[in-house]
Amino acid sequence: GAGVSQSPSNKVTEKGKDVELRCDPISGHTALYWYRQSLGQGLEFLIYFQGNSAPDKSGLPSDRFSAERTGGSVSTLTIQRTQQEDSAVYLCASSPQGPSYNEQFFGPGTRLTVL
Amino acid sequence: QQPVQSPQAVILREGEDAVINCSSSKALYSVHWYRQKHGEAPVFLMILLKGGEQKGHEKISASFNEKKQQSSLYLTASQLSYSGTYFCVSQPSRNTDKLIFGTGTRLQVFP
């Protein structure tokens, strides 16, 4: 079956521009996570969606970052007025329910480069 | 808050064993282990939920000591395919689904 997909795979943008990153989770998965991974570093939690509950936004680094999940499926991460320090790989993951009993399935990521 | 892993890097010959440790300064409800190969997304290895629980996955097993807030990953008779960066991931309590990735351990297995 289809796994988690993300688009675009690569995005190069100029400082100050807005970008939108898309995540298509595995069908039926209620939980969706966004992470950021800078070069050679671990994964940094950004935001978490679970079903129809309010998202956990505690990991968003600034108010330039926002995310939404429409219809409990596709999610979009938006970064406004991009900065060079936003350059990283943005990973999306989904799981059947919450993480207590379920593995996360990761997408291939979007590599964002801010010039 | 981020779990600390040790060692930071390990170099092995094929067939050798390794242990990767994960320690949290905060209470742990569950610990997950993931492996990430270079240029790829992390892949799930296992979840440990109970204190003292030990699970296995082929020649990779792990233990979780809830009281000590520690987990260890054991790789036995390592294979070339084990190379990658290993992350422990903590879930601080059952009331939160937020997962926190550890600092990572880079493992390289040579023939």
Short mmCIF file of C-alpha atoms in Angstrom, two decimals:
data_model
loop_
_atom_site.label_atom_id
_atom_site.label_comp_id
_atom_site.label_asym_id
_atom_site.label_seq_id
_atom_site.Cartn_x
_atom_site.Cartn_y
_atom_site.Cartn_z
CA GLY A 1 0.00 0.00 0.00
CA ALA A 2 0.96 3.62 -0.31
CA GLY A 3 3.15 5.08 2.36
CA VAL A 4 3.41 8.64 3.60
CA SER A 5 4.15 11.03 0.77
CA GLN A 6 5.51 14.56 0.91
CA SER A 7 5.82 17.28 -1.65
CA PRO A 8 7.86 18.89 -2.93
CA SER A 9 10.90 16.70 -2.35
CA ASN A 10 13.14 19.74 -2.65
CA LYS A 11 12.39 23.43 -2.30
CA VAL A 12 14.79 26.29 -2.81
CA THR A 13 13.50 29.70 -1.88
CA GLU A 14 14.76 33.18 -1.21
CA LYS A 15 14.88 34.67 2.24
CA GLY A 16 11.61 36.38 3.08
CA LYS A 17 9.42 34.25 0.84
CA ASP A 18 6.63 32.01 2.13
CA VAL A 19 6.67 28.26 1.52
CA GLU A 20 4.10 25.48 1.85
CA LEU A 21 5.05 21.88 2.45
CA ARG A 22 2.53 19.12 1.96
CA CYS A 23 2.09 15.76 3.67
CA ASP A 24 -0.24 12.94 2.63
CA PRO A 25 -0.45 10.43 5.48
CA ILE A 26 -1.30 6.77 5.17
CA SER A 27 -5.04 6.38 4.68
CA GLY A 28 -6.84 5.81 7.96
CA HIS A 29 -4.03 7.07 10.17
CA THR A 30 -5.43 9.51 12.69
CA ALA A 31 -2.14 10.81 14.07
CA LEU A 32 0.16 13.07 12.06
CA TYR A 33 3.47 14.62 13.10
CA TRP A 34 5.78 17.21 11.61
CA TYR A 35 9.49 17.21 12.49
CA ARG A 36 12.46 19.25 11.37
CA GLN A 37 15.94 17.82 10.94
CA SER A 38 18.91 20.08 10.39
CA LEU A 39 22.05 18.70 8.77
CA GLY A 40 23.65 16.05 10.99
CA GLN A 41 21.18 16.63 13.79
CA GLY A 42 18.32 14.74 15.37
CA LEU A 43 14.64 15.28 14.75
CA GLU A 44 12.99 18.29 16.31
CA PHE A 45 9.26 17.98 17.04
CA LEU A 46 7.18 20.74 15.48
CA ILE A 47 3.47 19.91 15.67
CA TYR A 48 1.15 16.96 16.22
CA PHE A 49 -2.40 16.31 15.03
CA GLN A 50 -4.63 13.59 16.47
CA GLY A 51 -8.05 13.09 14.96
CA ASN A 52 -10.29 16.08 15.55
CA SER A 53 -8.47 17.24 18.66
CA ALA A 54 -6.71 20.58 18.83
CA PRO A 55 -3.16 20.18 17.54
CA ASP A 56 -0.15 20.23 19.86
CA LYS A 57 1.76 23.22 18.54
CA SER A 58 4.28 23.36 21.34
CA GLY A 59 7.23 22.62 19.07
CA LEU A 60 6.71 25.36 16.51
CA PRO A 61 9.82 27.58 16.76
CA SER A 62 8.11 30.88 15.97
CA ASP A 63 4.83 32.39 14.83
CA ARG A 64 6.12 32.26 11.26
CA PHE A 65 5.37 28.54 11.36
CA SER A 66 1.84 27.19 11.10
CA ALA A 67 0.20 23.96 10.05
CA GLU A 68 -3.23 22.70 9.28
CA ARG A 69 -4.78 19.39 8.59
CA THR A 70 -7.84 19.33 6.40
CA GLY A 71 -10.49 16.64 6.75
CA GLY A 72 -8.28 14.66 9.08
CA SER A 73 -6.02 13.71 6.20
CA VAL A 74 -3.67 15.95 4.22
CA SER A 75 -1.55 18.39 6.18
CA THR A 76 0.22 21.56 5.09
CA LEU A 77 3.10 23.17 6.96
CA THR A 78 3.51 26.85 6.12
CA ILE A 79 6.59 28.90 6.84
CA GLN A 80 6.18 32.62 6.35
CA ARG A 81 9.01 35.06 5.69
CA THR A 82 11.56 32.28 5.54
CA GLN A 83 14.96 32.74 7.15
CA GLN A 84 18.23 30.97 6.38
CA GLU A 85 18.03 29.09 9.68
CA ASP A 86 14.81 27.48 8.43
CA SER A 87 16.90 25.42 6.00
CA ALA A 88 16.44 21.77 6.97
CA VAL A 89 14.68 18.58 6.01
CA TYR A 90 11.05 18.63 7.09
CA LEU A 91 9.71 15.19 7.85
CA CYS A 92 6.11 14.14 8.22
CA ALA A 93 5.00 10.94 9.96
CA SER A 94 1.67 9.28 10.56
CA SER A 95 0.48 6.49 12.82
CA PRO A 96 -2.79 4.59 13.22
CA GLN A 97 -3.54 6.17 16.58
CA GLY A 98 -1.45 7.86 19.23
CA PRO A 99 2.16 6.83 19.74
CA SER A 100 1.76 4.72 22.87
CA TYR A 101 1.19 1.53 20.93
CA ASN A 102 1.96 2.46 17.39
CA GLU A 103 4.99 3.07 15.26
CA GLN A 104 5.29 6.19 13.19
CA PHE A 105 5.63 5.85 9.45
CA PHE A 106 7.79 8.57 7.99
CA GLY A 107 7.60 10.21 4.63
CA PRO A 108 10.72 10.88 2.52
CA GLY A 109 10.90 14.50 3.68
CA THR A 110 11.12 17.87 1.99
CA ARG A 111 14.56 19.44 1.84
CA LEU A 112 14.15 23.19 2.23
CA THR A 113 16.98 25.52 1.30
CA VAL A 114 16.62 29.22 2.04
CA LEU A 115 19.11 31.38 0.16
CA GLN B 1 14.26 17.42 28.02
CA GLN B 2 15.86 15.70 25.02
CA PRO B 3 17.03 12.17 25.88
CA VAL B 4 20.80 11.83 25.85
CA GLN B 5 22.33 8.88 24.07
CA SER B 6 25.72 7.32 24.50
CA PRO B 7 28.01 6.70 22.84
CA GLN B 8 27.67 9.36 20.16
CA ALA B 9 29.30 7.08 17.60
CA VAL B 10 30.28 3.43 17.32
CA ILE B 11 32.45 1.65 14.78
CA LEU B 12 32.12 -2.12 14.54
CA ARG B 13 33.38 -5.00 12.51
CA GLU B 14 30.71 -7.27 11.12
CA GLY B 15 29.70 -9.81 13.76
CA GLU B 16 30.57 -7.64 16.76
CA ASP B 17 28.09 -6.55 19.41
CA ALA B 18 27.13 -3.07 20.54
CA VAL B 19 25.04 -1.39 23.22
CA ILE B 20 23.46 2.03 22.84
CA ASN B 21 22.21 3.76 25.96
CA CYS B 22 19.47 6.35 26.31
CA SER B 23 18.91 8.41 29.41
CA SER B 24 16.18 10.91 30.19
CA SER B 25 16.14 13.59 32.87
CA LYS B 26 12.36 13.29 33.02
CA ALA B 27 10.00 10.43 33.66
CA LEU B 28 9.30 8.14 30.75
CA TYR B 29 6.02 6.49 29.89
CA SER B 30 7.35 4.74 26.82
CA VAL B 31 10.52 4.55 24.77
CA HIS B 32 10.70 4.01 21.03
CA TRP B 33 13.75 3.15 18.97
CA TYR B 34 14.27 4.19 15.37
CA ARG B 35 17.09 3.74 12.88
CA GLN B 36 17.84 6.27 10.15
CA LYS B 37 20.12 5.48 7.26
CA HIS B 38 21.92 8.30 5.54
CA GLY B 39 19.59 10.29 3.33
CA GLU B 40 16.55 8.28 4.34
CA ALA B 41 13.66 8.68 6.76
CA PRO B 42 13.74 7.02 10.20
CA VAL B 43 12.42 3.49 10.41
CA PHE B 44 10.73 2.04 13.46
CA LEU B 45 12.47 -0.70 15.43
CA MET B 46 10.44 -1.19 18.61
CA ILE B 47 8.37 0.32 21.42
CA LEU B 48 8.88 -0.43 25.11
CA LEU B 49 6.07 0.46 27.47
CA LYS B 50 6.68 -1.04 30.88
CA GLY B 51 9.43 -0.74 33.42
CA GLY B 52 11.93 -3.52 32.98
CA GLU B 53 10.35 -4.61 29.75
CA GLN B 54 12.62 -6.14 27.18
CA LYS B 55 11.74 -6.71 23.57
CA GLY B 56 13.53 -8.19 20.65
CA HIS B 57 13.66 -7.79 16.93
CA GLU B 58 15.80 -10.46 15.31
CA LYS B 59 19.26 -9.75 16.70
CA ILE B 60 18.30 -6.33 18.01
CA SER B 61 16.75 -6.12 21.45
CA ALA B 62 16.13 -3.43 24.01
CA SER B 63 15.42 -2.93 27.66
CA PHE B 64 13.57 -0.17 29.49
CA ASN B 65 14.07 0.70 33.13
CA GLU B 66 11.26 3.06 33.98
CA LYS B 67 12.59 3.88 37.44
CA LYS B 68 16.02 4.83 36.17
CA GLN B 69 14.50 6.61 33.15
CA GLN B 70 16.85 4.67 30.93
CA SER B 71 16.69 2.40 27.94
CA SER B 72 19.36 0.40 26.16
CA LEU B 73 19.47 -1.05 22.67
CA TYR B 74 21.47 -4.22 22.13
CA LEU B 75 22.78 -5.16 18.71
CA THR B 76 24.11 -8.69 18.50
CA ALA B 77 26.33 -10.09 15.76
CA SER B 78 26.07 -6.85 13.81
CA GLN B 79 25.48 -6.87 10.08
CA LEU B 80 26.44 -4.31 7.47
CA SER B 81 22.76 -3.39 7.20
CA TYR B 82 22.79 -2.19 10.82
CA SER B 83 24.77 0.90 9.87
CA GLY B 84 22.90 4.13 10.45
CA THR B 85 21.96 6.54 13.18
CA TYR B 86 19.91 5.16 16.05
CA PHE B 87 17.49 7.35 17.95
CA CYS B 88 15.68 6.65 21.15
CA VAL B 89 12.41 8.53 21.36
CA SER B 90 10.69 9.35 24.61
CA GLN B 91 7.04 9.75 25.46
CA PRO B 92 7.05 11.59 28.80
CA SER B 93 3.61 10.50 29.97
CA ARG B 94 0.51 8.69 28.83
CA ASN B 95 -1.27 12.04 28.77
CA THR B 96 0.80 13.39 25.94
CA ASP B 97 1.41 12.04 22.47
CA LYS B 98 4.34 14.36 21.91
CA LEU B 99 7.47 12.37 21.15
CA ILE B 100 10.98 13.67 21.75
CA PHE B 101 13.86 12.30 19.73
CA GLY B 102 17.18 11.66 21.47
CA THR B 103 20.58 12.98 20.48
CA GLY B 104 21.32 9.98 18.25
CA THR B 105 24.10 7.41 17.98
CA ARG B 106 25.86 6.88 14.67
CA LEU B 107 26.73 3.25 14.08
CA GLN B 108 29.05 2.11 11.31
CA VAL B 109 29.60 -1.56 10.57
CA PHE B 110 32.54 -2.54 8.37
CA PRO B 111 33.25 -5.91 6.73
#
